[in-house]
Coordinates of C-alpha atoms in Angstrom, one line a residue:
X4 CA 131.4 153.6 -163.4
X5 CA 127.8 153.3 -164.1
X6 CA 126.8 155.1 -160.9
X7 CA 129.2 157.9 -161.6
X8 CA 128.0 158.2 -165.1
X9 CA 124.4 158.4 -163.9
X10 CA 125.3 161.1 -161.4
X11 CA 127.3 163.3 -163.7
X12 CA 124.3 164.5 -165.8
X13 CA 122.4 165.4 -162.6
X14 CA 125.3 167.3 -161.2
X15 CA 125.9 169.2 -164.4
X16 CA 122.2 170.1 -164.6
X17 CA 122.1 171.3 -161.1
X18 CA 125.1 173.6 -161.7
X19 CA 123.5 175.0 -164.8
X20 CA 120.2 175.6 -162.9
X21 CA 122.1 177.4 -160.2
X22 CA 123.9 179.6 -162.7
X23 CA 120.7 180.4 -164.5
X24 CA 119.0 181.3 -161.2
X25 CA 121.9 183.6 -160.2
X26 CA 121.8 185.3 -163.5
X27 CA 118.0 185.9 -163.2
X28 CA 118.4 187.3 -159.7
X29 CA 121.2 189.6 -160.8
X30 CA 119.1 190.8 -163.6
X31 CA 116.1 191.5 -161.3
X32 CA 118.3 193.3 -158.9
X33 CA 119.7 195.5 -161.6
X34 CA 116.2 196.2 -162.9
X35 CA 114.8 197.2 -159.5
X36 CA 117.7 199.2 -158.4
X37 CA 118.1 201.1 -161.6
X38 CA 117.0 204.8 -162.0
X39 CA 113.8 206.0 -163.4
X40 CA 115.4 206.4 -166.7
X41 CA 116.9 203.0 -167.6
X42 CA 118.4 204.2 -170.8
X43 CA 120.5 207.3 -171.4
X44 CA 118.9 210.3 -173.0
X45 CA 119.4 210.2 -176.7
X46 CA 117.5 213.3 -178.0
X47 CA 116.0 216.6 -176.8
X48 CA 112.6 215.0 -176.7
X49 CA 113.8 212.5 -174.1
X50 CA 115.0 215.3 -172.0
X51 CA 111.7 217.2 -172.3
X52 CA 109.7 214.1 -171.3
X53 CA 112.0 213.6 -168.3
X54 CA 111.4 217.2 -167.1
X55 CA 107.6 216.8 -167.7
X56 CA 107.5 213.7 -165.5
X57 CA 109.4 215.5 -162.8
X58 CA 107.1 218.5 -162.9
X59 CA 104.0 216.3 -162.7
X60 CA 105.5 214.4 -159.8
X61 CA 106.3 217.6 -157.9
X62 CA 102.7 218.9 -158.5
X63 CA 101.2 215.7 -157.1
X64 CA 103.5 215.8 -154.1
X65 CA 102.6 219.4 -153.3
X66 CA 98.9 218.6 -153.8
X67 CA 98.7 215.6 -151.5
X68 CA 101.2 216.9 -148.9
X69 CA 98.5 219.1 -147.4
X70 CA 96.3 216.1 -146.8
X71 CA 99.0 213.7 -145.4
X72 CA 100.5 213.3 -142.0
X73 CA 102.6 216.0 -140.4
X74 CA 104.5 213.6 -138.2
X75 CA 108.2 214.4 -138.2
X76 CA 111.2 213.4 -136.0
X77 CA 110.9 216.6 -134.0
X78 CA 107.2 216.4 -133.0
X79 CA 107.1 212.7 -132.2
X80 CA 108.4 210.7 -129.3
X81 CA 112.0 209.5 -129.5
X82 CA 113.7 207.4 -126.8
X83 CA 116.4 210.0 -126.3
X84 CA 113.9 212.7 -125.5
X85 CA 113.5 211.6 -121.9
X86 CA 117.1 212.2 -121.2
X87 CA 117.8 215.4 -123.2
X88 CA 114.3 216.9 -123.5
X89 CA 112.3 215.8 -120.4
X90 CA 108.7 216.6 -119.7
X91 CA 107.5 219.3 -117.3
X92 CA 105.5 218.1 -114.2
X93 CA 102.3 219.4 -115.8
X94 CA 103.0 217.5 -119.0
X95 CA 103.6 214.1 -117.4
X96 CA 100.9 211.6 -118.3
X97 CA 100.0 208.0 -117.8
X98 CA 100.9 207.2 -121.4
X99 CA 104.4 208.6 -120.9
X100 CA 104.8 206.4 -117.8
X101 CA 103.5 203.3 -119.6
X102 CA 105.8 204.0 -122.6
X103 CA 108.8 204.2 -120.2
X104 CA 107.8 200.8 -118.6
X105 CA 107.2 202.2 -115.2
X106 CA 104.3 199.9 -114.5
X107 CA 106.3 196.7 -114.5
X108 CA 107.1 195.4 -111.0
X109 CA 108.9 192.4 -109.7
X110 CA 107.7 188.8 -109.4
X111 CA 104.6 188.2 -107.3
X112 CA 106.7 186.2 -104.8
X113 CA 108.9 189.3 -104.1
X114 CA 106.0 191.6 -103.4
X115 CA 106.4 193.6 -100.3
X116 CA 103.3 193.6 -98.1
X117 CA 103.5 197.4 -97.6
X118 CA 103.5 197.9 -101.3
X119 CA 99.9 196.6 -101.7
X120 CA 98.2 200.0 -101.9
X121 CA 100.3 200.8 -105.0
X122 CA 99.8 197.4 -106.8
X123 CA 97.2 197.2 -109.6
X124 CA 97.3 193.4 -110.0
X125 CA 99.3 190.5 -111.3
X126 CA 99.9 189.6 -114.9
X127 CA 101.9 186.5 -116.0
X128 CA 103.4 186.3 -112.5
X129 CA 104.6 190.0 -112.6
X130 CA 103.2 192.6 -110.3
X131 CA 101.7 195.5 -112.2
X132 CA 102.1 198.9 -110.5
X133 CA 99.1 201.2 -110.3
X134 CA 100.1 204.3 -112.3
X135 CA 97.0 206.2 -111.2
X136 CA 98.8 206.5 -107.8
X137 CA 102.2 207.0 -109.3
X138 CA 101.3 210.2 -111.3
X139 CA 100.0 212.3 -108.3
X140 CA 102.9 211.2 -106.2
X141 CA 105.4 212.2 -108.9
X142 CA 103.8 215.6 -109.1
X143 CA 103.9 215.9 -105.3
X144 CA 107.6 215.2 -105.4
X145 CA 108.0 217.7 -108.2
X146 CA 106.3 220.4 -106.1
X147 CA 108.7 219.6 -103.2
X148 CA 111.7 219.9 -105.4
X149 CA 110.5 223.2 -106.8
X150 CA 109.9 224.6 -103.3
X151 CA 113.3 223.4 -102.0
X152 CA 115.2 225.0 -104.9
X153 CA 113.1 228.2 -104.7
X154 CA 114.1 228.6 -101.1
X155 CA 117.8 228.4 -102.0
X156 CA 118.1 224.7 -101.0
X157 CA 120.5 222.1 -102.5
X158 CA 119.4 218.9 -104.1
X159 CA 121.4 215.7 -104.6
X160 CA 120.5 213.1 -107.2
X161 CA 121.8 209.6 -106.4
X162 CA 121.9 206.8 -109.0
X163 CA 124.8 204.3 -108.5
X164 CA 124.1 202.0 -111.4
X165 CA 126.2 202.4 -114.6
X166 CA 123.0 203.2 -116.6
X167 CA 122.0 205.9 -114.2
X168 CA 125.2 207.9 -114.2
X169 CA 124.2 210.0 -117.2
X170 CA 120.7 210.5 -115.8
X171 CA 121.8 212.0 -112.5
X172 CA 124.5 214.1 -114.2
X173 CA 122.0 215.6 -116.7
X174 CA 119.4 216.2 -114.0
X175 CA 121.9 218.0 -111.8
X176 CA 123.2 220.1 -114.7
X177 CA 119.7 221.1 -115.6
X178 CA 119.0 222.6 -112.2
X179 CA 122.3 224.5 -111.9
X180 CA 124.7 225.2 -109.1
X181 CA 122.2 224.2 -106.4
X182 CA 122.2 220.5 -107.5
X183 CA 124.7 217.8 -107.2
X184 CA 124.9 214.1 -108.2
X185 CA 126.4 210.8 -107.0
X186 CA 126.8 208.3 -109.8
X187 CA 129.7 206.1 -108.7
X188 CA 129.4 205.2 -105.0
X189 CA 128.0 206.9 -101.9
X190 CA 130.8 207.1 -99.4
X191 CA 129.7 206.0 -95.9
X192 CA 129.7 208.8 -93.4
X193 CA 129.2 211.6 -96.0
X194 CA 126.5 213.1 -93.8
X195 CA 127.2 211.6 -90.4
X196 CA 130.9 211.9 -90.4
X197 CA 131.5 215.3 -92.1
X198 CA 134.3 216.6 -90.0
X199 CA 136.6 213.6 -90.7
X200 CA 135.6 213.3 -94.3
X201 CA 135.6 216.9 -95.5
X202 CA 137.7 218.6 -92.8
X203 CA 136.6 221.1 -90.1
X204 CA 137.0 224.2 -92.3
X205 CA 134.9 222.8 -95.2
X206 CA 132.3 221.2 -92.9
X207 CA 131.7 224.4 -90.9
X208 CA 132.3 227.0 -93.6
X209 CA 130.3 225.5 -96.4
X210 CA 126.9 223.8 -96.9
X211 CA 127.8 220.2 -96.9
X212 CA 124.4 218.8 -95.8
X213 CA 121.8 218.9 -98.7
X214 CA 118.2 220.0 -98.3
X215 CA 116.8 217.2 -100.4
X216 CA 118.1 213.8 -101.7
X217 CA 116.6 212.0 -104.7
X218 CA 117.3 208.2 -105.0
X219 CA 116.8 206.5 -108.3
X220 CA 117.8 203.1 -106.9
X221 CA 117.1 203.3 -103.1
X222 CA 117.5 199.6 -102.3
X223 CA 121.2 199.7 -103.3
X224 CA 121.7 202.9 -101.3
X225 CA 119.9 202.0 -98.1
X226 CA 122.9 203.2 -96.0
X227 CA 122.6 206.6 -97.6
X228 CA 118.9 206.7 -96.7
X229 CA 119.8 205.9 -93.1
X230 CA 122.2 208.8 -93.0
X231 CA 119.5 211.1 -94.4
X232 CA 117.1 209.9 -91.7
X233 CA 119.7 210.6 -89.0
X234 CA 120.2 214.2 -90.3
X235 CA 116.5 214.7 -90.9
X236 CA 116.9 215.3 -94.6
X237 CA 113.8 214.7 -96.8
X238 CA 114.2 212.0 -99.4
X239 CA 112.5 211.1 -102.6
X240 CA 112.9 207.6 -104.1
X241 CA 111.6 205.4 -106.9
X242 CA 110.1 202.4 -105.1
X243 CA 109.5 199.1 -106.8
X244 CA 107.2 196.3 -105.7
X245 CA 109.9 194.6 -103.7
X246 CA 110.7 197.7 -101.6
X247 CA 109.0 199.0 -98.6
X248 CA 107.7 202.5 -99.5
X249 CA 108.4 203.8 -96.0
X250 CA 112.1 203.8 -96.6
X251 CA 111.9 207.2 -98.1
X252 CA 109.7 210.2 -97.1
X253 CA 108.2 210.7 -100.6
X254 CA 107.9 207.5 -102.5
X255 CA 107.2 207.3 -106.2
X256 CA 106.0 203.7 -107.0
X257 CA 107.6 202.7 -110.4
X258 CA 110.0 200.3 -112.0
X259 CA 113.4 201.1 -110.5
X260 CA 115.2 198.8 -113.0
X261 CA 114.0 200.6 -116.2
X262 CA 116.5 203.3 -117.4
X263 CA 113.7 205.0 -119.3
X264 CA 111.5 205.3 -116.2
X265 CA 114.5 206.7 -114.3
X266 CA 115.1 209.2 -117.1
X267 CA 111.4 210.3 -117.1
X268 CA 111.2 210.7 -113.3
X269 CA 114.6 212.4 -112.9
X270 CA 113.8 214.7 -115.9
X271 CA 110.4 215.7 -114.4
X272 CA 112.0 216.5 -111.0
X273 CA 114.9 218.4 -112.6
X274 CA 112.5 220.5 -114.6
X275 CA 110.6 221.3 -111.4
X276 CA 113.9 222.3 -109.8
X277 CA 114.7 224.6 -112.7
X278 CA 111.3 226.2 -112.3
X279 CA 112.1 226.8 -108.6
X280 CA 115.4 228.4 -109.6
X281 CA 113.6 230.7 -112.0
X282 CA 111.1 231.7 -109.2
X283 CA 114.0 232.3 -106.8
X284 CA 115.8 234.6 -109.4
X285 CA 112.6 236.4 -109.9
X286 CA 112.1 237.0 -106.2
X287 CA 115.6 238.3 -105.9
X288 CA 115.1 240.7 -108.7
X289 CA 111.9 242.0 -107.1
X290 CA 113.8 242.4 -103.8
X291 CA 116.5 244.3 -105.5
X292 CA 114.0 246.5 -107.2
X293 CA 112.2 247.3 -104.0
X294 CA 115.5 248.0 -102.2
X295 CA 116.6 250.4 -104.9
X296 CA 113.3 252.2 -104.8
X297 CA 113.6 252.4 -101.0
X298 CA 117.1 253.8 -101.2
X299 CA 116.0 256.4 -103.8
X300 CA 113.1 257.4 -101.6
X301 CA 115.4 257.8 -98.6
X302 CA 117.8 259.9 -100.6
X303 CA 114.9 262.1 -101.9
X304 CA 113.5 262.5 -98.4
X305 CA 117.0 263.4 -96.9
X306 CA 117.5 265.9 -99.7
X307 CA 114.2 267.6 -99.1
X308 CA 114.9 267.7 -95.4
X309 CA 118.2 269.4 -95.9
X310 CA 116.8 271.8 -98.4
X311 CA 114.0 272.8 -96.0
X312 CA 116.5 273.3 -93.2
X313 CA 118.7 275.5 -95.2

């Protein structure tokens, strides 16, 4: 009984202290989350003072807004911009590649000996990719994509990982009807066994063989790369430090496991393809204009000849 009697005052004091602390916290929360005017307006003078404070605050905001930062959500980098608003080939920079994590390779023990020219060094056991060589190779691949589309060629984007399906779909849609995408699985024999896969009418009457294939994860689609090599189709691929760069014709050394790096590279190549389509449309318009002028000249010449004969 003595022990319990000695404990009861301590327990009762603790409970009282807890209740007092909760009441203090609730009071502080109410104070800090309350409005600028803690008490209701009771007279016209209170209303006038409230309006004066609002006017002074607005004047200060207008005065210092000219000297503040103009950074907004639209003019700053957002993670979704690489997928929906990609960079043009001329706008691609080293900082954009670094922000996308394109410089991270695999472990040092997985380094392919043929990848040594594109390796910058090793940090914490991870191979760092030299982006000074990645950027010009990316622009070279963009120039190739632009030239292929400008000459009425077809491009296929291949990315068979779940996180790359939206990337290849957006890239193909950005170019237009001359681009296609493979996001689920590359069917073996798509290029080497066209007659049995598509049928004789489709294989002979339509363009089934693409003019350029872009691989976002080439190591998982090595059988598709073999088919492209058999059909002499140029290939572009994101090559990581554990991959031999010679598996594709135009290698882009970068991190092939980073979705942001894939979005950046696929976006740059798709913008280049769209530029090639614009060039092709412009050339067709020029040809049509020249043809119409030639036909008009022929009609005028024929009319003059007939009039002179009569």
